[in-house]
Coordinates of C-alpha atoms and ligand atoms in Angstrom, one line a residue:
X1 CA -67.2 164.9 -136.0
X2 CA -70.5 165.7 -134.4
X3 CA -69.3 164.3 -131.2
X4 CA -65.8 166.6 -131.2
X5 CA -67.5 169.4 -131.4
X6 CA -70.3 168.3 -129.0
X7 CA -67.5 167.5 -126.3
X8 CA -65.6 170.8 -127.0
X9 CA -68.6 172.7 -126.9
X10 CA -69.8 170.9 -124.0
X11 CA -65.9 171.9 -122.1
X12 CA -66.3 175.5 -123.5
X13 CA -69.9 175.2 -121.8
X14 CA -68.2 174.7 -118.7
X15 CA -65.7 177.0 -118.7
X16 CA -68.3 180.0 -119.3
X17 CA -70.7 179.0 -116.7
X18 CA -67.2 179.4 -114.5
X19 CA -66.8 183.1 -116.3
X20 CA -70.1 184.0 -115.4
X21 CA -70.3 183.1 -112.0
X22 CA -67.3 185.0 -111.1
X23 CA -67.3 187.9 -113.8
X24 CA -69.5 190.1 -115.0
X25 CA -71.7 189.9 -117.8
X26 CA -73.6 191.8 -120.2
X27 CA -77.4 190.8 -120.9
X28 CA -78.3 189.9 -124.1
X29 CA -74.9 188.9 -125.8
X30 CA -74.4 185.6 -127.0
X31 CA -71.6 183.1 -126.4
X32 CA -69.3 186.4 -125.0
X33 CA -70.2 187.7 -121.8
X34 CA -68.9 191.1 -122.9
X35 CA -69.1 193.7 -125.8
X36 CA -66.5 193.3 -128.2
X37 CA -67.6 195.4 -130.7
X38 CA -67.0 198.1 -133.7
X39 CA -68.1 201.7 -134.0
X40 CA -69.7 202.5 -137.6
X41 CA -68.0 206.1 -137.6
X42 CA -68.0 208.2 -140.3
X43 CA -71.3 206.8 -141.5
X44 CA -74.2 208.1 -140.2
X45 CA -72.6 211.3 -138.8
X46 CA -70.1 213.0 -141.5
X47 CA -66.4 213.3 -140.5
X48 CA -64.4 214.5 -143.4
X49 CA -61.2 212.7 -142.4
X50 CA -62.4 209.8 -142.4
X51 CA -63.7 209.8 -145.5
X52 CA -62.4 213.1 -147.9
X53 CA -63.9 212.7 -151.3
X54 CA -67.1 213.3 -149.4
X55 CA -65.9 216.9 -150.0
X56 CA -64.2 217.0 -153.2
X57 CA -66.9 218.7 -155.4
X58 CA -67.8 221.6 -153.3
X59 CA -67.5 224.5 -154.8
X60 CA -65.0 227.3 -152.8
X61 CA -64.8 223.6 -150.9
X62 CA -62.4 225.8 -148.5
X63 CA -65.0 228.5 -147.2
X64 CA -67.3 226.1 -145.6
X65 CA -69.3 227.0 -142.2
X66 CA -66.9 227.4 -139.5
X67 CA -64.4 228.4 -141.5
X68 CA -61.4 230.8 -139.9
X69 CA -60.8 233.9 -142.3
X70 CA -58.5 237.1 -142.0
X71 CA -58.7 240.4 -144.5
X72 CA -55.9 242.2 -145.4
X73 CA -56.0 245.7 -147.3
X74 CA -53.4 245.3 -150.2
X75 CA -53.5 249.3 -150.4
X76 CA -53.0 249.8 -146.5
X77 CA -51.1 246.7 -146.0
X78 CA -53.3 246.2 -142.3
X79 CA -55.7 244.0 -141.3
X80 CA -59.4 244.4 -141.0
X81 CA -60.3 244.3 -137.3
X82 CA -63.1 243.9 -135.1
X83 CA -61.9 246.4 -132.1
X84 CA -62.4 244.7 -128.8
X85 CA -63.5 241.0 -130.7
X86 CA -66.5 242.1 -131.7
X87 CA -70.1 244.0 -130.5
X88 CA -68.7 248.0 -132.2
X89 CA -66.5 249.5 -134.5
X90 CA -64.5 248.0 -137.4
X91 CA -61.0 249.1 -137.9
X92 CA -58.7 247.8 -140.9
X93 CA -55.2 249.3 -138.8
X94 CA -53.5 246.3 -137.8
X95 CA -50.2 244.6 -138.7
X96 CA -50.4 241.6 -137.1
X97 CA -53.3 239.6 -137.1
X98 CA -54.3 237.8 -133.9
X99 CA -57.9 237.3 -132.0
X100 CA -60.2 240.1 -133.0
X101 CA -58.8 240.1 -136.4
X102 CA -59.7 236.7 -137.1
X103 CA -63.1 236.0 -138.0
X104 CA -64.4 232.9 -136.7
X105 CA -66.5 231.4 -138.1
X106 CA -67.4 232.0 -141.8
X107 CA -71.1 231.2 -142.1
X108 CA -71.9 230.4 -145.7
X109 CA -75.0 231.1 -147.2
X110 CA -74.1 230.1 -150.6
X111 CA -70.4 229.5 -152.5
X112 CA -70.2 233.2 -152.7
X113 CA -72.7 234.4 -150.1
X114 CA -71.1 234.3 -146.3
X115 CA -71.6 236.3 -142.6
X116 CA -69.1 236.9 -140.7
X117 CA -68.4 236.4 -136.7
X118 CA -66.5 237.7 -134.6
X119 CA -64.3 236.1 -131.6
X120 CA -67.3 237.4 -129.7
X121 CA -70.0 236.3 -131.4
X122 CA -71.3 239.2 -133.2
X123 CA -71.6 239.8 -136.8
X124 CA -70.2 242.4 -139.5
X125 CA -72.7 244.2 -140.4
X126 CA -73.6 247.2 -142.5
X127 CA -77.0 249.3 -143.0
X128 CA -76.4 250.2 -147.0
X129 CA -74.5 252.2 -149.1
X130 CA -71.9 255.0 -147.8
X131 CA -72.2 253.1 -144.2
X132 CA -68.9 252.2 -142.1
X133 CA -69.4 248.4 -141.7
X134 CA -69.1 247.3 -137.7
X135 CA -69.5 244.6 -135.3
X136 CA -72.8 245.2 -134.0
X137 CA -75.3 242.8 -134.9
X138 CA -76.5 239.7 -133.2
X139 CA -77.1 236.1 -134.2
X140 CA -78.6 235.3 -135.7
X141 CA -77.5 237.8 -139.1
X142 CA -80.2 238.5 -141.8
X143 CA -79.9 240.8 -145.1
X144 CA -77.7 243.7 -143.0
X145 CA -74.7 241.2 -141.9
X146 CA -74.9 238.9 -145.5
X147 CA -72.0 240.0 -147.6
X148 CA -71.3 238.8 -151.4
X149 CA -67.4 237.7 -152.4
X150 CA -66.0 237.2 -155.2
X151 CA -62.4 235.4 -155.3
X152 CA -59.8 235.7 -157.5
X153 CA -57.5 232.9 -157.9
X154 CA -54.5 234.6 -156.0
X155 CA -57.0 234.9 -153.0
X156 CA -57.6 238.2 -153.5
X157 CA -61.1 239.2 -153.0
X158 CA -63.9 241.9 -153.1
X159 CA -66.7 242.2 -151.0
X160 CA -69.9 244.3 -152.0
X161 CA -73.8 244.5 -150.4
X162 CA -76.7 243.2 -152.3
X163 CA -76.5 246.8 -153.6
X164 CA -74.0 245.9 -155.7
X165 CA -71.3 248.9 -153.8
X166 CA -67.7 247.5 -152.7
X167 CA -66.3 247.9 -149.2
X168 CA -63.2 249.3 -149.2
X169 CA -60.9 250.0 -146.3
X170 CA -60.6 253.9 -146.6
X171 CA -58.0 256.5 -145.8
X172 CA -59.3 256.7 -142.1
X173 CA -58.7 253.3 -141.1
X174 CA -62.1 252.5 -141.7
X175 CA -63.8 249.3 -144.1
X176 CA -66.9 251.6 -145.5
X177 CA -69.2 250.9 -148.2
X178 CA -68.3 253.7 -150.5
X179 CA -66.0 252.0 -153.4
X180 CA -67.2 253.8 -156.5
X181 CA -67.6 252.0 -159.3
X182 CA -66.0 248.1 -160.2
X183 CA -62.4 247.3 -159.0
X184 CA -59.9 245.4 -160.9
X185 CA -57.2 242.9 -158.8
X186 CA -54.5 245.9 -158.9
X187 CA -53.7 247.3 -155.5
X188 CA -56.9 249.2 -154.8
X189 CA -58.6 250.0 -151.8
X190 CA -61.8 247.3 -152.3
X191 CA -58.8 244.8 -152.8
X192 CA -58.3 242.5 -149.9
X193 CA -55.9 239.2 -149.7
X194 CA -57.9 236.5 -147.9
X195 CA -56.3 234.2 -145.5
X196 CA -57.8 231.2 -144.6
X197 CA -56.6 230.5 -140.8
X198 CA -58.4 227.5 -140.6
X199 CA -61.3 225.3 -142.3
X200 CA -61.2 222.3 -139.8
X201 CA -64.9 221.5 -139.6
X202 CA -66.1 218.8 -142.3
X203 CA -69.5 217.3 -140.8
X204 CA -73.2 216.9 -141.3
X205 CA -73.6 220.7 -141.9
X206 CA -70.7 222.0 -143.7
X207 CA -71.4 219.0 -146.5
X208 CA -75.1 219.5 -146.7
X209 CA -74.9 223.4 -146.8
X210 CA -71.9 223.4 -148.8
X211 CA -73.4 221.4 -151.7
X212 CA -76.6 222.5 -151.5
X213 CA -80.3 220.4 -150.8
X214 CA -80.4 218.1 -153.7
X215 CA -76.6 217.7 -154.8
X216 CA -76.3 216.8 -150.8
X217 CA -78.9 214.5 -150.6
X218 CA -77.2 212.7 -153.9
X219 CA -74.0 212.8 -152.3
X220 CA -75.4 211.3 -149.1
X221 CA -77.3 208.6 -150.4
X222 CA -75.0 207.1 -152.0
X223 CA -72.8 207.2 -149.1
X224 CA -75.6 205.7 -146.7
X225 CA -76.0 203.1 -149.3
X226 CA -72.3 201.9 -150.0
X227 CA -70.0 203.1 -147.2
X228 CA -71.5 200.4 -145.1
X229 CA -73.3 197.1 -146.2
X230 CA -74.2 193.6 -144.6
X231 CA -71.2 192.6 -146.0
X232 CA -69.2 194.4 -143.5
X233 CA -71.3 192.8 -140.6
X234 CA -70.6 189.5 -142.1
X235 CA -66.9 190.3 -142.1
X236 CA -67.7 191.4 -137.9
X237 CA -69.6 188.4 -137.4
X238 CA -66.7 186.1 -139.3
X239 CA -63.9 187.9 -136.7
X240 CA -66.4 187.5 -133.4
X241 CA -67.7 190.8 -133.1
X242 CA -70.4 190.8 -131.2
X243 CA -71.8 194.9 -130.6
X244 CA -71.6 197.7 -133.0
X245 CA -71.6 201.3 -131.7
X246 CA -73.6 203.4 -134.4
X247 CA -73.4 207.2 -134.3
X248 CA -76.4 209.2 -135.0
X249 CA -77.0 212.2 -135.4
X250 CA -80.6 214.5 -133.6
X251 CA -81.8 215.2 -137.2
X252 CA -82.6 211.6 -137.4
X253 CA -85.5 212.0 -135.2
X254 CA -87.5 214.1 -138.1
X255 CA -86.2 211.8 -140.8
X256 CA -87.3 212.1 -143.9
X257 CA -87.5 216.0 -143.4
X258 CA -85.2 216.9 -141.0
X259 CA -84.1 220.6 -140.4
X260 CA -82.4 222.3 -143.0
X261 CA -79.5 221.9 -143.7
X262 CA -79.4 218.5 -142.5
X263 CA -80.5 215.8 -144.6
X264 CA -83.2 212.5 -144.1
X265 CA -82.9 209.2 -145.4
X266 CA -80.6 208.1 -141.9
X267 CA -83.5 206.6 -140.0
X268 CA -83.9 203.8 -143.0
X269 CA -80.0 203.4 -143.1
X270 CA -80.0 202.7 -139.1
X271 CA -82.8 200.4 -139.9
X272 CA -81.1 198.6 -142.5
X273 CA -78.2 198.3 -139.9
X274 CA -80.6 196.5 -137.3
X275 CA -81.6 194.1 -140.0
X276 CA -77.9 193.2 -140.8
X277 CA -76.8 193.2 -137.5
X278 CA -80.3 190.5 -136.5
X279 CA -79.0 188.3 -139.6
X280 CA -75.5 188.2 -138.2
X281 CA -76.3 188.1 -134.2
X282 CA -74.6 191.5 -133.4
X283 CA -76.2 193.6 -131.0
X284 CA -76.6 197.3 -131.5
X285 CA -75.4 200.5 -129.3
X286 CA -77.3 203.5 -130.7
X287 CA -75.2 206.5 -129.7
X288 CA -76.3 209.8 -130.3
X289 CA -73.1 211.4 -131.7
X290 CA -74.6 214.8 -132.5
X291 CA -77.1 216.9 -129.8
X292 CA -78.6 220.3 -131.4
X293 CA -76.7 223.3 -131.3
X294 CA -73.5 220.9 -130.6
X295 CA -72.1 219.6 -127.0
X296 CA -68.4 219.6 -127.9
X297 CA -68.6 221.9 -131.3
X298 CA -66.3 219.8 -133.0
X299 CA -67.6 218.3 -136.8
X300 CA -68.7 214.9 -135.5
X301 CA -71.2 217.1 -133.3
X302 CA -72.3 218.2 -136.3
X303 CA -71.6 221.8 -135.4
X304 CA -72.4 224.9 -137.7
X305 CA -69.2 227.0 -136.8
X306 CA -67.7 225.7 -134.0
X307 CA -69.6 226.5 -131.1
X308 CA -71.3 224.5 -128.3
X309 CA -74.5 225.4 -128.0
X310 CA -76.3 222.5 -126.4
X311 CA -75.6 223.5 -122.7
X312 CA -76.5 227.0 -123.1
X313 CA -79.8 226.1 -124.2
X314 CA -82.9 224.5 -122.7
X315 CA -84.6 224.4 -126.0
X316 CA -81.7 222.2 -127.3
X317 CA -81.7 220.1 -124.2
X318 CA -85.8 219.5 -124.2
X319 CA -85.1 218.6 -128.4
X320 CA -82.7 216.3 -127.1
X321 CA -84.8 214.6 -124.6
X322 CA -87.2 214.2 -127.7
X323 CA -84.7 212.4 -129.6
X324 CA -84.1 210.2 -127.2
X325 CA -87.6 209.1 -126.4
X326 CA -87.8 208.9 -130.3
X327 CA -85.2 206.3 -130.4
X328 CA -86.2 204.3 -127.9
X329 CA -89.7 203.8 -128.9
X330 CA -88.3 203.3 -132.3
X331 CA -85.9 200.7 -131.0
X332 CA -85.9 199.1 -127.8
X333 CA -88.6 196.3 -128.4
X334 CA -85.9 195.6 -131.5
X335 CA -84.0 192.2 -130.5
X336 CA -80.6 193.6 -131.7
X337 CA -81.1 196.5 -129.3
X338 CA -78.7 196.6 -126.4
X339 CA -78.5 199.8 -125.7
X340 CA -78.8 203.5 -126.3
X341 CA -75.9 206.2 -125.1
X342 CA -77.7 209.5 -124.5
X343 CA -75.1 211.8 -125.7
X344 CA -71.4 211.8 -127.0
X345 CA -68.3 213.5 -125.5
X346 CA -69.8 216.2 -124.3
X347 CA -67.3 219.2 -123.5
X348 CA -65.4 218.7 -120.2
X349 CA -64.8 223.0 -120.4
X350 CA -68.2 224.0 -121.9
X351 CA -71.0 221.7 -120.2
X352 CA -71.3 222.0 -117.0
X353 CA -71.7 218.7 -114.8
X354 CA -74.8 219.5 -113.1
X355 CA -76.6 220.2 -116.2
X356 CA -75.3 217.0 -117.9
X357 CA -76.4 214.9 -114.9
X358 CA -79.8 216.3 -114.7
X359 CA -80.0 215.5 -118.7
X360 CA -78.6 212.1 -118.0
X361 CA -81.0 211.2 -115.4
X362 CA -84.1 212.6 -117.7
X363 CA -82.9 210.6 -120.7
X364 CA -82.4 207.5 -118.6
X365 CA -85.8 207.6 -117.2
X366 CA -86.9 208.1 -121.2
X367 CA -85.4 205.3 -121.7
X368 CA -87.1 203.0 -118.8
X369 CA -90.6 204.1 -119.6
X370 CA -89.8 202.1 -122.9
X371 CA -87.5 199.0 -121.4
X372 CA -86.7 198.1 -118.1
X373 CA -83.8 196.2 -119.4
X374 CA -82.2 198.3 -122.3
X375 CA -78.5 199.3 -121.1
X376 CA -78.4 203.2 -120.6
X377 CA -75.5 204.3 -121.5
X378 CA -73.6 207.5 -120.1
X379 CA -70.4 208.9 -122.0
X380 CA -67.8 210.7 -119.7
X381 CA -67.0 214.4 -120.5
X382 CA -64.1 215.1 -122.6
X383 CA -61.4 217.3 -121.7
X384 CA -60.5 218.0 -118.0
X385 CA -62.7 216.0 -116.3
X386 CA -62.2 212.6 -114.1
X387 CA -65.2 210.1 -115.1
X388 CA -65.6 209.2 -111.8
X389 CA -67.5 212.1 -111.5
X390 CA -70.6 210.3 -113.1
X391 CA -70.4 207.1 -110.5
X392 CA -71.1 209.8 -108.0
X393 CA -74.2 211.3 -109.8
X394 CA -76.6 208.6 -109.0
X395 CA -77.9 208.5 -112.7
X396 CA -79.7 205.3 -112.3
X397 CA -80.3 202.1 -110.8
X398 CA -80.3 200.0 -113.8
X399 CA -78.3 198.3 -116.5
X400 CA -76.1 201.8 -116.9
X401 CA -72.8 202.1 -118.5
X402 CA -70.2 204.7 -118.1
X403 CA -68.5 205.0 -121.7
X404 CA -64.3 206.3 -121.4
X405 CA -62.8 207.0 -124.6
X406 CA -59.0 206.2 -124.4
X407 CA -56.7 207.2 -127.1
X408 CA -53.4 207.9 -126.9
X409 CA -53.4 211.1 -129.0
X410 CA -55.1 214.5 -128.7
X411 CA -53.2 215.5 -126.2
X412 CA -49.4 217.4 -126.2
X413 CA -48.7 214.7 -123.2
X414 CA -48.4 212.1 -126.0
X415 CA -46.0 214.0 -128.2
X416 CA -42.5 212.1 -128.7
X417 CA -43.6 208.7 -126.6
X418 CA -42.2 205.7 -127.2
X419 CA -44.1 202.3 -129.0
X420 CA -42.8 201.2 -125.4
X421 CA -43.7 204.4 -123.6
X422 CA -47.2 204.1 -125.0
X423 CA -48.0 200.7 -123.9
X424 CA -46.8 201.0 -120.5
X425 CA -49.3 204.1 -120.4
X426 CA -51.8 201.6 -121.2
X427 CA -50.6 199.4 -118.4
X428 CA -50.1 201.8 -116.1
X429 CA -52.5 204.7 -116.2
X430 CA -55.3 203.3 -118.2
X431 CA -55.4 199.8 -116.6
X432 CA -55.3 201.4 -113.2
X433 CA -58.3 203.7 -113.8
X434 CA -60.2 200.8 -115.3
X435 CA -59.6 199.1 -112.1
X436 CA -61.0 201.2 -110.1
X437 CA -64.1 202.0 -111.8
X438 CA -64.9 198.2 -112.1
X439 CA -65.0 198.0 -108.5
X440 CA -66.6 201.3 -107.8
X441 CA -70.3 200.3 -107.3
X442 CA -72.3 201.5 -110.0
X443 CA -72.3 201.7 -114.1
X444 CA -70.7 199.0 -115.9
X445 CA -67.4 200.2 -117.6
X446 CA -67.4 201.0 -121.3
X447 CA -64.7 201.6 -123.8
X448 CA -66.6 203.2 -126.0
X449 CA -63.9 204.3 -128.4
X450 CA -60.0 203.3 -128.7
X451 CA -57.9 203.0 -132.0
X452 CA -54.4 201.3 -132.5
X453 CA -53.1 204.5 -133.7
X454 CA -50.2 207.1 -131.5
X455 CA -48.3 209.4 -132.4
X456 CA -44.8 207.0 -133.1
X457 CA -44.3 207.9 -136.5
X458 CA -42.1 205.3 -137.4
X459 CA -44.2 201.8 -135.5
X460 CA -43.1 198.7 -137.6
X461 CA -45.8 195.8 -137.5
X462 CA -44.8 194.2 -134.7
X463 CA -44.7 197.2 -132.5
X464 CA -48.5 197.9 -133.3
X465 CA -49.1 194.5 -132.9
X466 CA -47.6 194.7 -129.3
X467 CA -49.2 197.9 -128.8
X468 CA -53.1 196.5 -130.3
X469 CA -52.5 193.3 -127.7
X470 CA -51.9 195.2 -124.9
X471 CA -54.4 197.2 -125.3
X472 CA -57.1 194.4 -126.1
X473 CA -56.2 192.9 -122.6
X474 CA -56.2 195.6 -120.5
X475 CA -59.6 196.7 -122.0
X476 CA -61.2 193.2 -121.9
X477 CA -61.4 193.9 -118.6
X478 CA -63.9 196.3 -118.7
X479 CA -67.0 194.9 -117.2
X480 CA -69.2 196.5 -120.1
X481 CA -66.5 195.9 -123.2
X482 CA -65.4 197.8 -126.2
X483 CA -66.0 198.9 -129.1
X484 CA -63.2 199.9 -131.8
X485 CA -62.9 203.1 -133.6
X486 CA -64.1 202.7 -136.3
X487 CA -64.8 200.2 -138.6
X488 CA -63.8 202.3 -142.0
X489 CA -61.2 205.0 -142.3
X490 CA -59.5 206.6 -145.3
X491 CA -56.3 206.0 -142.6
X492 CA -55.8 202.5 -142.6
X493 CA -54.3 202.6 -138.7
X494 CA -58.1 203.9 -137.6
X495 CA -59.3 200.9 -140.1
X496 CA -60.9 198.0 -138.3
X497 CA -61.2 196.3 -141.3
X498 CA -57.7 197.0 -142.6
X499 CA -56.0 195.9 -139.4
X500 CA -57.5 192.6 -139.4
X501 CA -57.0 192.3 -142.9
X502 CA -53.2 192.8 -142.4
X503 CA -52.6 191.8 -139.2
X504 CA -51.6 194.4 -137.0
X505 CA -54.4 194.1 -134.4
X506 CA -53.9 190.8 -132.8
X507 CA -57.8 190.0 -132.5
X508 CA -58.1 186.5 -130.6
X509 CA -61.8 186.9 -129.8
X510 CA -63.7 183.4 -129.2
X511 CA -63.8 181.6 -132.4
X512 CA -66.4 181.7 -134.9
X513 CA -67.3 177.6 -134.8
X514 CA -67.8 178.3 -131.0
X515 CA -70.4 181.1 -131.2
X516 CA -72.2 179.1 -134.1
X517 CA -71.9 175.8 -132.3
X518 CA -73.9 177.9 -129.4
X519 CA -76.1 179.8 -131.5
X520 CA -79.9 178.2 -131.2
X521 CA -79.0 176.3 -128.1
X522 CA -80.7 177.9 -125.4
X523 CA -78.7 177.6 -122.4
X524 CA -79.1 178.9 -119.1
X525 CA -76.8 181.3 -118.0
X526 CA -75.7 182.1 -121.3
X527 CA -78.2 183.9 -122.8
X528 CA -79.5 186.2 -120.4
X529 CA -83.1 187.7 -120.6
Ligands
LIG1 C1 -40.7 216.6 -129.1 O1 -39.4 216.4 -129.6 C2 -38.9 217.5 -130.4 C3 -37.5 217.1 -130.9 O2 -36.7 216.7 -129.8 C4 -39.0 218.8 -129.5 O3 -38.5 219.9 -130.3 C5 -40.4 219.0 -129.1 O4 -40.4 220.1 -128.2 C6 -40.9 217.8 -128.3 N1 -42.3 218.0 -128.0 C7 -42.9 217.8 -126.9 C8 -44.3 218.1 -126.7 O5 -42.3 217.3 -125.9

């Protein structure tokens, strides 16, 4: 028996040695010259779709930070409007709500304490009793712009001032604080239905400020604690994952007090992940998912309302930088450490190139001062924006890695494809691109995030099974790897774990007795250093 596996291994042997020589490789992997690896979404960083329940016990769960909210006067039958999106007067004198009457975002204070922006950024605000409430205040809002709601279950509401006096949209068109006296829920002038347009955001902050400090931190722990375990990396090691891509969010870097709202206690869960992942022989990809003030303002930036702050900012950009250099003296002399990715999608329309570059080359240099081998890794913008662009900046001579996300979703072009139309996109378009930025001297290629998920509604088995395969050999080819999104997902297609466990992912990775077979023989040109 010894000698079977001694001969095969010894043939296998061979046959990578004639992989390395011609392909590329990444340092530091075992037994698989690329990454082939799982992102830990969802963990780390909070995205309410991938896990709901996360939510369930917040109270007014619907008006959480970010949240999209219109008035309507029952009595005048208009809606409340900031005239010209925001920065003057208040009107409640229109019929059909678009922009300016829409009040993005909702920030909450507490479940009946909120402030209220405009399209433009300013808040509702209003100097005391007998005052017409306008659009004139600045961020951030204090006592003046903080308004107190109370909801009745039709989603009629009142809103009053710490006084204790009730705006009411008066005769002139106006929303004044003058109601006298307490207001049933009959048609009455301090009586406005409440529409919720949107309440899309579910990360870091909404949860933590939604519950509260200590009902959060409960909520959280036990999260960190269970939603991953090292029983998860011994179900990545068992299927010949090598890599996992961890999200992270800045607050880490002040663990155990971070910033409120955010809450500590994810620098020891990140630790226990580079214990499992040693244990198991996976190597590690911190990726900072969310940047202060927010480079994409979407939840899994951890944004407060839905804004992108981050480029507008130097402040946020120098915090940023802090966080990196945090991380990689945290974790570089780790052995499970194979890289760090400075910052995730950052917005294509809202961050301007120049001023990503200039941060990537400041966090790569970070990086160096700590290891001159540690992959530094560079994720493309997201929106309209070709990632060639970043083989052109120059970032750095070293071990760099341009990470492309590729999903067939997001994106009206994908609307009513195909199973076939989608895989000869993948053949097509995405194997083409992938082509050319191998051989474009610079960055390794990265597929930092891909699902087996599109929009066909009705795939059977077989067709995600074609459509998984597919995509698992065009993306094998990228000279960096890939790494999965994600590894748990209340939707089973996003489920790494489900689709193995039911076979609709097609995972042929080199086999377990291989890698173990290899692992503690120290063979040149295998294990890099
Ligand atoms: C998708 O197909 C439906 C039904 O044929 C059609 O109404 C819709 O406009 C299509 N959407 C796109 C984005 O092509």
């Amino acid at each position: 028996m010894d000698i079977v596996i001694c001969k095969w291994g010894f043939l296998f042997l061979l046959c990578c040695a004639l992989i390395f020589t011609v392909g590329f490789s990444v340092e530091g992997l075992h037994g698989n010259a690329r990454v082939r690896g799982v992102n830990l979404g969802g963990w780390l960083v909070i995205e309410g779709w991938i896990k709901p329940s996360l939510f369930d016990d917040i109270p007014n769960g619907d008006m959480l930070d970010g949240t999209e909210v219109q008035f309507k006067s029952v009595t005048l039958q208009k809606y409340v409007s900031a005239d010209n999106g925001g920065g003057g007067t208040v009107s409640v004198d229109r019929d059909i709500p678009m922009s300016w009457e829409t009040f993005r975002q909702l920030w909450r204070v507490s479940e009946s304490i909120f402030q209220f922006r405009t399209t433009g950024g300013q808040f509702l605000t209003c100097d005391g009793d007998g005052n017409n409430v306008t659009a004139a205040a600045q961020s951030p809002p204090s006592a003046t712009e903080t308004f107190y709601v109370e909801r009745n279950y039709d989603n009629r509401v009142h809103v009053k001032l710490k006084t204790g006096t009730y705006l009411q949209a008066s005769k002139a068109n106006q929303l004044t604080a003058d109601y006298l006296g307490m207001p049933g829920w009959d048609d009455n002038a301090a009586t406005f239905e409440l529409i919720i347009v949107s309440n899309n955001l579910h990360g870091d902050y909404q949860l933590a400020n939604g519950y509260g400090h200590d009902k959060a931190q409960e909520v959280l722990k036990k999260h960190r604690d269970s939603f991953i375990t090292i029983e998860d990396f011994n179900f990545l090691y068992r299927h010949g994952i090598n890599t996992v891509r961890i999200p992270v969010g800045w607050w880490i870097a002040s663990d155990p007090n971070p910033p409120p709202p955010f809450i500590g206690g994810s620098l020891e869960a990140l630790d226990n992940a580079f214990s499992w992942a040693q244990t198991f022989s996976i190597k590690c990809i911190i990726d900072l998912h969310a940047a202060p003030g927010s480079q994409n303002g979407m939840e899994h930036s951890a944004s407060r309302d839905g804004t992108t702050g981050w480029p507008t900012s130097p402040d946020y950009i120098s915090q940023t930088l802090n966080v990196i250099d945090f991380l990689a003296s945290r974790y570089t002399s780790h052995p499970s450490l194979l890289g760090i990715e400075l910052l995730n999608e950052p917005s294509a329309a809202l961050v301007p190139l120049d001023i990503l570059v200039s941060f990537y080359k400041q966090g790569y240099q970070i990086v160096r001062k700590y290891s001159s081998t540690a992959y530094v890794i560079f994720c493309q913008r997201i929106g309209n924006a070709d990632p060639f662009e970043l083989y052109q900046a120059n970032i750095g001579p070293v071990n760099t890695v341009i990470d492309l996300h590729y999903y067939n979703l997001f994106d009206t072009f994908f609307v009513n494809m195909s199973s076939v139309d989608n895989i000869q996109f993948i053949y097509k378009s995405r194997q083409t691109q992938l082509q050319a930025l191998n051989g474009a001297n610079g960055p390794l290629v990265f597929i930092g995030e891909w699902v087996n998920e599109w929009n066909v509604t009705s795939g059977s088995q077989i067709d995600y099974q074609d459509f998984g395969r597919a995509q698992l050999e065009v993306y094998n080819a990228a000279s960096f790897g890939w790494t999965y999104w994600t590894l748990k997902n209340d939707r089973k297609h996003w489920d790494f774990e489900w689709n193995i466990r039911n076979n609709y992912l097609p995972l042929q990775l080199g086999k377990l007795s291989l890698g173990l077979f290899l692992k503690g023989h120290r063979i040149l040109g295998f294990e890099h250093s």
